[in-house]
Structure formats: C-alpha cells, structure tokens
CSV table of C-alpha atoms in Angstrom, one decimal:
chain,number,residue,atom,x,y,z
Y,1,UNK,CA,0.0,0.0,0.0
Y,2,UNK,CA,1.3,3.4,-0.9
Y,3,UNK,CA,1.2,5.9,2.0
Y,4,UNK,CA,2.7,8.9,0.1
Y,5,UNK,CA,0.7,12.1,0.5
Y,6,UNK,CA,0.5,13.4,-3.1
Y,7,UNK,CA,0.1,17.1,-3.5
Y,8,UNK,CA,-2.4,18.7,-6.0
Y,9,UNK,CA,0.6,19.8,-8.1
Y,10,UNK,CA,1.9,16.3,-8.3
Y,11,UNK,CA,-1.6,15.1,-9.2
Y,12,UNK,CA,-1.8,17.6,-12.1
Y,13,UNK,CA,1.6,16.4,-13.4
Y,14,UNK,CA,0.4,12.8,-13.2
Y,15,UNK,CA,-2.8,13.6,-15.0
Y,16,UNK,CA,-1.0,15.5,-17.7
Y,17,UNK,CA,1.4,12.6,-18.1
Y,18,UNK,CA,-1.5,10.2,-18.4
Y,19,UNK,CA,-3.1,12.3,-21.1
Y,20,UNK,CA,0.2,12.8,-23.0
Y,21,UNK,CA,0.9,9.0,-23.0
Y,22,UNK,CA,-2.6,8.3,-24.4
Y,23,UNK,CA,-3.8,4.7,-23.9
Y,24,UNK,CA,-3.5,4.3,-20.1
Y,25,UNK,CA,-5.9,7.2,-19.4
Y,26,UNK,CA,-8.2,6.8,-22.4
Y,27,UNK,CA,-10.1,3.9,-20.9
Y,28,UNK,CA,-13.1,3.2,-18.7
Y,29,UNK,CA,-12.4,3.7,-15.0
Y,30,UNK,CA,-14.8,2.8,-12.2
Y,31,UNK,CA,-14.6,4.5,-8.8
Y,32,UNK,CA,-16.6,3.6,-5.7
Y,33,UNK,CA,-17.5,6.5,-3.4
Y,34,UNK,CA,-18.7,5.6,0.2
Y,35,UNK,CA,-20.6,8.7,1.3
Y,36,UNK,CA,-22.9,9.9,4.1
Y,37,UNK,CA,-26.7,9.9,3.6
Y,38,UNK,CA,-27.7,13.4,2.7
Y,39,UNK,CA,-25.0,13.9,0.0
Y,40,UNK,CA,-27.1,11.9,-2.6
Y,41,UNK,CA,-28.4,14.7,-4.7
Y,42,UNK,CA,-25.1,16.6,-4.7
Y,43,UNK,CA,-23.1,13.6,-6.0
Y,44,UNK,CA,-25.6,12.9,-8.8
Y,45,UNK,CA,-24.7,16.3,-10.2
Y,46,UNK,CA,-21.1,16.3,-9.2
Y,47,UNK,CA,-20.4,12.8,-10.7
Y,48,UNK,CA,-21.8,13.9,-14.0
Y,49,UNK,CA,-19.7,17.1,-14.0
Y,50,UNK,CA,-16.5,15.1,-13.1
Y,51,UNK,CA,-17.2,12.6,-15.8
Y,52,UNK,CA,-17.3,15.4,-18.3
Y,53,UNK,CA,-14.1,16.9,-16.9
Y,54,UNK,CA,-12.3,13.6,-17.0
Y,55,UNK,CA,-13.4,12.9,-20.6
Y,56,UNK,CA,-12.1,16.3,-21.7
Y,57,UNK,CA,-8.8,15.9,-19.9
Y,58,UNK,CA,-8.0,12.2,-20.6
Y,59,UNK,CA,-10.3,11.0,-23.4
Y,60,UNK,CA,-11.4,8.2,-21.0
Y,61,UNK,CA,-14.6,7.6,-19.2
Y,62,UNK,CA,-15.2,7.3,-15.5
Y,63,UNK,CA,-18.2,5.6,-13.8
Y,64,UNK,CA,-18.7,6.6,-10.2
Y,65,UNK,CA,-20.7,4.2,-8.1
Y,66,UNK,CA,-22.2,5.6,-4.9
Y,67,UNK,CA,-22.7,3.8,-1.6
Y,68,UNK,CA,-24.8,5.9,0.8
Y,69,UNK,CA,-25.6,5.4,4.5
Y,70,UNK,CA,-24.9,6.8,7.9
Y,71,UNK,CA,-21.3,7.9,8.1
Y,72,UNK,CA,-20.5,5.5,10.9
Y,73,UNK,CA,-22.2,2.7,9.0
Y,74,UNK,CA,-20.0,3.5,6.0
Y,75,UNK,CA,-16.9,3.1,8.2
Y,76,UNK,CA,-18.0,-0.3,9.2
Y,77,UNK,CA,-18.9,-1.2,5.7
Y,78,UNK,CA,-15.4,-0.3,4.4
Y,79,UNK,CA,-13.7,-2.0,7.3
Y,80,UNK,CA,-15.9,-5.1,6.6
Y,81,UNK,CA,-14.9,-5.3,2.9
Y,82,UNK,CA,-16.6,-2.5,0.8
Y,83,UNK,CA,-13.7,-1.6,-1.5
Y,84,UNK,CA,-14.4,2.1,-1.8
Y,85,UNK,CA,-11.8,4.1,-3.6
Y,86,UNK,CA,-12.8,7.3,-1.8
Y,87,UNK,CA,-14.6,8.1,1.4
Y,88,UNK,CA,-16.7,11.3,1.5
Y,89,UNK,CA,-17.9,11.2,5.1
Y,90,UNK,CA,-19.6,13.5,7.6
Y,91,UNK,CA,-16.6,14.0,9.9
Y,92,UNK,CA,-12.9,13.6,10.3
Y,93,UNK,CA,-13.2,11.0,13.1
Y,94,UNK,CA,-14.7,8.5,10.7
Y,95,UNK,CA,-11.8,8.8,8.2
Y,96,UNK,CA,-9.4,8.6,11.2
Y,97,UNK,CA,-11.0,5.3,12.1
Y,98,UNK,CA,-10.2,4.0,8.6
Y,99,UNK,CA,-6.6,5.3,8.9
Y,100,UNK,CA,-6.2,3.5,12.2
Y,101,UNK,CA,-7.3,0.2,10.5
Y,102,UNK,CA,-4.4,0.7,8.0
Y,103,UNK,CA,-6.5,1.5,4.9
Y,104,UNK,CA,-5.0,5.0,4.4
Y,105,UNK,CA,-2.2,7.1,5.7
Y,106,UNK,CA,-2.6,8.9,9.0
Y,107,UNK,CA,-1.6,12.2,7.4
Y,108,UNK,CA,-4.6,12.1,5.0
Y,109,UNK,CA,-5.6,15.7,6.0
Y,110,UNK,CA,-2.5,17.1,4.4
Y,111,UNK,CA,-3.4,15.9,0.9
Y,112,UNK,CA,-6.1,18.3,0.0
Y,113,UNK,CA,-7.0,22.0,0.6
Y,114,UNK,CA,-8.7,23.0,3.8
Y,115,UNK,CA,-7.6,19.8,5.5
Y,116,UNK,CA,-9.9,17.7,3.3
Y,117,UNK,CA,-13.0,19.8,3.9
Y,118,UNK,CA,-14.5,20.8,0.5
Y,119,UNK,CA,-17.7,22.3,1.9
Y,120,UNK,CA,-19.3,22.8,5.3
Y,121,UNK,CA,-22.7,23.2,6.9
Y,122,UNK,CA,-24.2,23.9,10.3
Y,123,UNK,CA,-26.9,22.4,12.5
Y,124,UNK,CA,-30.4,24.0,12.4
Y,125,UNK,CA,-33.8,23.2,13.8
Y,126,UNK,CA,-36.4,22.4,11.2
Y,127,UNK,CA,-40.0,22.8,12.4
Y,128,UNK,CA,-43.4,22.5,10.9
Y,129,UNK,CA,-45.0,25.5,9.2
Y,130,UNK,CA,-46.2,28.1,11.6
Y,131,UNK,CA,-43.9,26.6,14.3
Y,132,UNK,CA,-46.8,25.3,16.4
Y,133,UNK,CA,-44.6,24.3,19.3
Y,134,UNK,CA,-43.0,27.8,19.4
Y,135,UNK,CA,-39.4,26.5,19.1
Y,136,UNK,CA,-36.9,29.3,19.0
Y,137,UNK,CA,-33.7,27.9,20.4
Y,138,UNK,CA,-32.1,24.8,21.9
Y,139,UNK,CA,-33.7,25.4,25.3
Y,140,UNK,CA,-37.2,24.9,23.9
Y,141,UNK,CA,-36.4,21.3,22.9
Y,142,UNK,CA,-36.5,19.9,26.5
Y,143,UNK,CA,-40.0,21.2,27.2
Y,144,UNK,CA,-42.5,18.4,28.0
Y,145,UNK,CA,-44.4,17.3,24.9
Y,146,UNK,CA,-41.8,18.4,22.3
Y,147,UNK,CA,-40.9,15.5,20.0
Y,148,UNK,CA,-37.3,15.6,18.7
Y,149,UNK,CA,-36.1,13.7,15.6
Y,150,UNK,CA,-32.4,13.2,15.2
Y,151,UNK,CA,-30.1,10.5,13.7
Y,152,UNK,CA,-28.4,8.3,16.2
Y,153,UNK,CA,-24.9,9.5,17.2
Y,154,UNK,CA,-23.7,6.0,17.3
Y,155,UNK,CA,-24.3,5.4,13.6
Y,156,UNK,CA,-24.6,8.8,12.0
Y,157,UNK,CA,-22.0,11.5,11.6
Y,158,UNK,CA,-24.9,14.0,11.4
Y,159,UNK,CA,-26.1,12.6,14.7
Y,160,UNK,CA,-22.8,13.4,16.3
Y,161,UNK,CA,-22.7,16.9,15.0
Y,162,UNK,CA,-26.3,17.5,16.4
Y,163,UNK,CA,-25.2,16.1,19.8
Y,164,UNK,CA,-22.1,18.4,19.9
Y,165,UNK,CA,-24.0,21.4,18.8
Y,166,UNK,CA,-26.5,20.9,21.6
Y,167,UNK,CA,-23.7,20.3,24.1
Y,168,UNK,CA,-22.0,23.5,23.0
Y,169,UNK,CA,-25.1,25.5,23.6
Y,170,UNK,CA,-25.8,23.9,27.0
Y,171,UNK,CA,-22.2,24.5,28.0
Y,172,UNK,CA,-22.5,28.2,27.2
Y,173,UNK,CA,-25.8,28.6,28.9
Y,174,UNK,CA,-25.4,26.4,32.0
Y,175,UNK,CA,-21.6,26.2,32.4
Y,176,UNK,CA,-21.8,23.6,35.2
Y,177,UNK,CA,-20.9,20.2,33.9
Y,178,UNK,CA,-23.5,18.3,35.9
Y,179,UNK,CA,-26.2,20.7,34.7
Y,180,UNK,CA,-25.1,20.3,31.1
Y,181,UNK,CA,-25.3,16.5,31.4
Y,182,UNK,CA,-28.7,16.7,33.0
Y,183,UNK,CA,-29.9,19.0,30.2
Y,184,UNK,CA,-28.6,16.7,27.5
Y,185,UNK,CA,-30.4,13.8,29.2
Y,186,UNK,CA,-33.7,15.8,29.1
Y,187,UNK,CA,-33.1,16.6,25.4
Y,188,UNK,CA,-32.5,12.9,24.5
Y,189,UNK,CA,-35.5,11.8,26.5
Y,190,UNK,CA,-37.6,13.9,24.1
Y,191,UNK,CA,-36.2,12.1,21.1
Y,192,UNK,CA,-39.0,10.2,19.5
Y,193,UNK,CA,-37.0,8.9,16.5
Y,194,UNK,CA,-33.3,8.2,16.4
Y,195,UNK,CA,-32.7,6.7,12.9
Y,196,UNK,CA,-29.4,5.2,11.8
Y,197,UNK,CA,-28.7,8.0,9.2
Y,198,UNK,CA,-29.5,11.6,8.7
Y,199,UNK,CA,-31.6,11.0,5.5
Y,200,UNK,CA,-33.7,8.3,7.3
Y,201,UNK,CA,-34.3,10.9,10.1
Y,202,UNK,CA,-35.5,13.4,7.5
Y,203,UNK,CA,-37.8,10.8,6.0
Y,204,UNK,CA,-39.3,10.0,9.5
Y,205,UNK,CA,-40.0,13.7,10.1
Y,206,UNK,CA,-41.1,14.8,6.6
Y,207,UNK,CA,-42.9,11.7,5.2
Y,208,UNK,CA,-44.0,9.8,8.3
Y,209,UNK,CA,-44.9,13.0,10.2
Y,210,UNK,CA,-43.0,12.0,13.4
Y,211,UNK,CA,-42.0,14.7,15.9
Y,212,UNK,CA,-42.1,18.4,16.2
Y,213,UNK,CA,-38.6,19.4,15.3
Y,214,UNK,CA,-35.8,17.8,13.2
Y,215,UNK,CA,-32.2,18.4,14.1
Y,216,UNK,CA,-30.6,18.7,10.7
Y,217,UNK,CA,-27.8,20.1,8.7
Y,218,UNK,CA,-28.7,23.4,7.1
Y,219,UNK,CA,-28.0,21.9,3.7
Y,220,UNK,CA,-30.7,19.3,4.3
Y,221,UNK,CA,-33.2,21.8,5.6
Y,222,UNK,CA,-32.6,24.2,2.7
Y,223,UNK,CA,-33.1,21.3,0.3
Y,224,UNK,CA,-36.5,20.7,1.7
Y,225,UNK,CA,-37.4,24.4,1.5
Y,226,UNK,CA,-36.3,24.5,-2.2
Y,227,UNK,CA,-38.4,21.4,-3.1
Y,228,UNK,CA,-41.9,22.4,-4.3
Y,229,UNK,CA,-43.3,19.3,-2.7
Y,230,UNK,CA,-42.2,20.3,0.8
Y,231,UNK,CA,-41.4,24.0,0.7
Y,232,UNK,CA,-44.7,25.2,2.2
Y,233,UNK,CA,-44.7,22.6,5.0
Y,234,UNK,CA,-41.6,23.5,7.0
Y,235,UNK,CA,-39.5,26.4,8.2
Y,236,UNK,CA,-36.0,26.8,9.6
Y,237,UNK,CA,-35.2,28.0,13.1
Y,238,UNK,CA,-31.6,29.1,13.4
Y,239,UNK,CA,-30.4,28.6,17.0
Y,240,UNK,CA,-28.4,31.2,18.9
Y,241,UNK,CA,-25.4,29.0,18.7
Y,242,UNK,CA,-24.5,26.1,16.4
Y,243,UNK,CA,-21.5,24.3,15.2
Y,244,UNK,CA,-19.4,24.3,12.0
Y,245,UNK,CA,-20.1,20.9,10.5
Y,246,UNK,CA,-17.1,19.8,8.4
Y,247,UNK,CA,-17.6,16.7,6.1
Y,248,UNK,CA,-14.2,15.4,5.0
Y,249,UNK,CA,-13.0,13.4,2.1
Y,250,UNK,CA,-10.0,11.1,1.5
Y,251,UNK,CA,-8.6,8.5,-0.9
Y,252,UNK,CA,-8.5,5.0,0.5
Y,253,UNK,CA,-4.9,4.1,-0.3
Y,254,UNK,CA,-5.1,0.3,0.0
Y,255,UNK,CA,-8.1,0.1,-2.4
Y,256,UNK,CA,-6.9,2.6,-5.1
Y,257,UNK,CA,-3.5,0.9,-5.3
Y,258,UNK,CA,-5.2,-2.5,-5.6
Y,259,UNK,CA,-7.6,-1.2,-8.3
Y,260,UNK,CA,-5.1,1.0,-10.2
Y,261,UNK,CA,-7.4,4.0,-9.7
Y,262,UNK,CA,-5.2,6.4,-7.7
Y,263,UNK,CA,-4.9,9.1,-10.4
Y,264,UNK,CA,-8.6,9.1,-11.1
Y,265,UNK,CA,-9.6,9.0,-7.4
Y,266,UNK,CA,-7.2,11.9,-6.5
Y,267,UNK,CA,-8.5,13.9,-9.4
Y,268,UNK,CA,-12.1,13.2,-8.3
Y,269,UNK,CA,-11.5,14.7,-4.9
Y,270,UNK,CA,-9.4,17.6,-6.1
Y,271,UNK,CA,-12.2,18.6,-8.5
Y,272,UNK,CA,-14.4,19.2,-5.5
Y,273,UNK,CA,-12.3,22.3,-4.9
Y,274,UNK,CA,-12.5,23.6,-8.5
Y,275,UNK,CA,-14.9,26.4,-9.4
Y,276,UNK,CA,-17.3,23.8,-10.8
Y,277,UNK,CA,-17.2,21.7,-7.6
Y,278,UNK,CA,-17.6,24.7,-5.3
Y,279,UNK,CA,-20.6,26.1,-7.3
Y,280,UNK,CA,-22.3,22.7,-7.3
Y,281,UNK,CA,-21.8,22.4,-3.5
Y,282,UNK,CA,-23.5,25.8,-3.1
Y,283,UNK,CA,-26.3,24.9,-5.4
Y,284,UNK,CA,-26.9,21.9,-3.2
Y,285,UNK,CA,-26.9,24.1,-0.1
Y,286,UNK,CA,-23.5,23.3,1.3
Y,287,UNK,CA,-21.3,26.3,2.3
Y,288,UNK,CA,-18.4,26.3,-0.1
Y,289,UNK,CA,-14.9,26.2,1.4
Y,290,UNK,CA,-13.8,28.7,-1.3
Y,291,UNK,CA,-16.7,31.1,-1.8
Y,292,UNK,CA,-14.8,33.2,-4.3
Y,293,UNK,CA,-16.0,30.7,-7.0
Y,294,UNK,CA,-19.7,31.0,-6.0
Y,295,UNK,CA,-22.0,33.8,-7.3
Y,296,UNK,CA,-23.1,36.3,-4.6
Y,297,UNK,CA,-26.8,35.3,-5.2
Y,298,UNK,CA,-26.0,31.8,-4.0
Y,299,UNK,CA,-23.8,32.9,-1.1
Y,300,UNK,CA,-26.6,35.1,0.2
Y,301,UNK,CA,-28.7,32.1,1.1
Y,302,UNK,CA,-26.3,31.2,3.9
Y,303,UNK,CA,-27.2,33.1,7.0
Y,304,UNK,CA,-24.5,34.3,9.4
Y,305,UNK,CA,-24.8,32.0,12.4
Y,306,UNK,CA,-22.6,32.0,15.6
Y,307,UNK,CA,-20.8,28.7,15.4
Y,308,UNK,CA,-18.2,26.8,17.5
Y,309,UNK,CA,-15.8,24.4,16.0
Y,310,UNK,CA,-14.9,20.9,17.2
Y,311,UNK,CA,-11.3,22.1,17.7
Y,312,UNK,CA,-12.2,25.1,19.8
Y,313,UNK,CA,-15.1,23.7,21.8
Y,314,UNK,CA,-14.0,20.0,22.2
Y,315,UNK,CA,-10.3,19.9,21.6
Y,316,UNK,CA,-10.6,18.3,18.1
Y,317,UNK,CA,-12.2,15.0,17.0
Y,318,UNK,CA,-9.8,12.6,18.8
Y,319,UNK,CA,-10.8,14.2,22.1
Y,320,UNK,CA,-14.5,14.5,21.2
Y,321,UNK,CA,-14.5,10.8,20.3
Y,322,UNK,CA,-12.8,9.7,23.5
Y,323,UNK,CA,-14.8,11.9,25.9
Y,324,UNK,CA,-18.2,11.7,24.3
Y,325,UNK,CA,-18.6,8.8,21.8
Y,326,UNK,CA,-16.3,6.0,23.1
Y,327,UNK,CA,-17.8,3.2,25.0
Y,328,UNK,CA,-18.6,4.5,28.5
Y,329,UNK,CA,-18.3,8.1,27.4
Y,330,UNK,CA,-20.7,10.9,28.0
Y,331,UNK,CA,-23.1,9.9,25.2
Y,332,UNK,CA,-23.6,6.6,27.1
Y,333,UNK,CA,-24.3,8.6,30.2
Y,334,UNK,CA,-26.8,10.9,28.3
Y,335,UNK,CA,-28.5,7.8,26.9
Y,336,UNK,CA,-28.6,6.1,30.2
Y,337,UNK,CA,-26.4,3.2,29.2
Y,338,UNK,CA,-23.5,4.1,31.5
Y,339,UNK,CA,-23.4,5.4,35.2
C-alpha cells in the first residue's frame, strides 16, 4: 500500500502525463464512493460534472458508483470489505478510524486543501410551518411534549454533529458540567425517533410526520425548502449557537492501489475544490470552502450564524470521540447506558 501524500501539483503532473501518453488514461475507470446519507443529490450532479471533466482531460470515461448510508455505518462497511476508492464522510473521526485500520495514511488531512474539507454546513432546527410548538432555540427542545427527531450519534455523523451542537449551547448557557449533562439527558428523553442515518431521520420527520422538530444540517433543511413538494410545510429556526459541520474526504490508499485507480480518485476529490465543484456544492446548499467561486446570489442564502468548531469547543475530533462517543463516554451517560 502506498502511503505517500500526493500534492495537488503532483496530481496535475500525473494527470498531464497520463493524457500525453494516451492509452493508459483513455479507458473506462470505475470509482466507488462511500458517502454519508444526505449527499445523494449533490453527488448525482457532481459525478456527472466530473465525468465530463475527466473525458475532456483524458479522453477516457469514469463511472462513479455511490454507496450511501450513515457515516458511521459507512466506516463499518469499508472495514468489513466494501472496497471504496474514496470516502466522502460526515466528519474527520470516521476517516481517522479508517486510517487506524491501515486503509490509508494517518496524514490524510495534508493531501487536500482546507484539511480535506471541500464544503461545510451547520446544525439548524427544522419545524413544521407556523412553528406550532414555538421552538426558537435549543432550550425549547427539552419542554414536555416536544418530540425531537435526530439521527443516532452511534451510527450517524450527522447525529454526532447534532449532539455536539446541543452540548456546546448547553455549556455556554449552563456552564456547570452536571447541569449540562442533565440538560442533555432531558433533550434525548424527548427524542421520538433516532434513525441510523440523517436522511432516514429526515424521512421520518417529513414523510412519516413524526416529531415536532428535526435536528438537521442546514443543507438538508434548505433542500426541503427548495423542493416544491415540501417548501410550504416547514421552516428553519436558526439557533443562537450552532457548530461548523465539516464533512471530510479522502482517498482509500489500499483500495486505489489495488484497483489501479489512484490518479482518477485523486482527481475526483481535487475537482471538489474547483470552481465547478464549489458552485455545485453551493447549489446543493452546502457552504463552499472557497466562496470566491460562487455567485453572490448563491452565497446570500447562507445566514450568518454564531458557530463553534470541534477544535475550539471540544479539543478536536480525537478528544471528542474519546470523551463523548467512546464506550462508557458521555453519550452513554446521556442515553442512560452508563453510570
């Protein structure tokens, strides 16, 4: 397995060499992308755009096959034998888990701009039209009778972002650790649906009519408001404090070297940072990492929201995983499965 961290400059040289040499690049390539649930619509459009780019640059064709599910479920699928060439997951900790199993280099963050974060989002509260439960901030979610829908933090990256956003707000408001823990327990006692993935949670809220409020990424909420079938049924409540959700992407070294797809896989992820990739991310309601490439009319949809980061509020994902999400951690205490 190659563990070298190729730079974008080296990738461009490799791609140029492949094009110049002809035959090797002018062929059909298949890539497998293991991605988190709500990225489905984005990658339909992005894969089409990348295939066009690849054909123009190399003369070859590329077929990207998607594998969607909760981010944590995708980690287990790859570890269990899914030979994904790239992982486009909801958080760094999930890619770190793949690195710890030897599937890619530990320094994977150094290979792409913005530490492997091509676009971001934030956690919002999606309520039913008219906001019948008068939900205006996190504190309203623990009132008796409020039904909360959120993906399960044990299987969903989105679920972990939701949990940390709520914890950050409670820490600011309550300060005392025991009070924060008690507030989180009250919040999760109000959870009426905890699906395995973020898209499943959206389906429970939107189609099955479960709960009063959905904890969701802004990108998912804006998608629903842009869809004529659902635009009049819901509204977004922006909380007084949220979190910068940072989905991250990486090449799975062991698999691309076995498949002979490294150049295509690296180009696929690099293209996310291109003007085309950034504009498509914004069109699908993700906040672009490089907004210079996105028209002002699209940037205007993203409201200024006070956000913490995992690094500033929790010490980074390794610490957040150890303190909150490891067996016996604070999530287990919130859920009542640990003392």
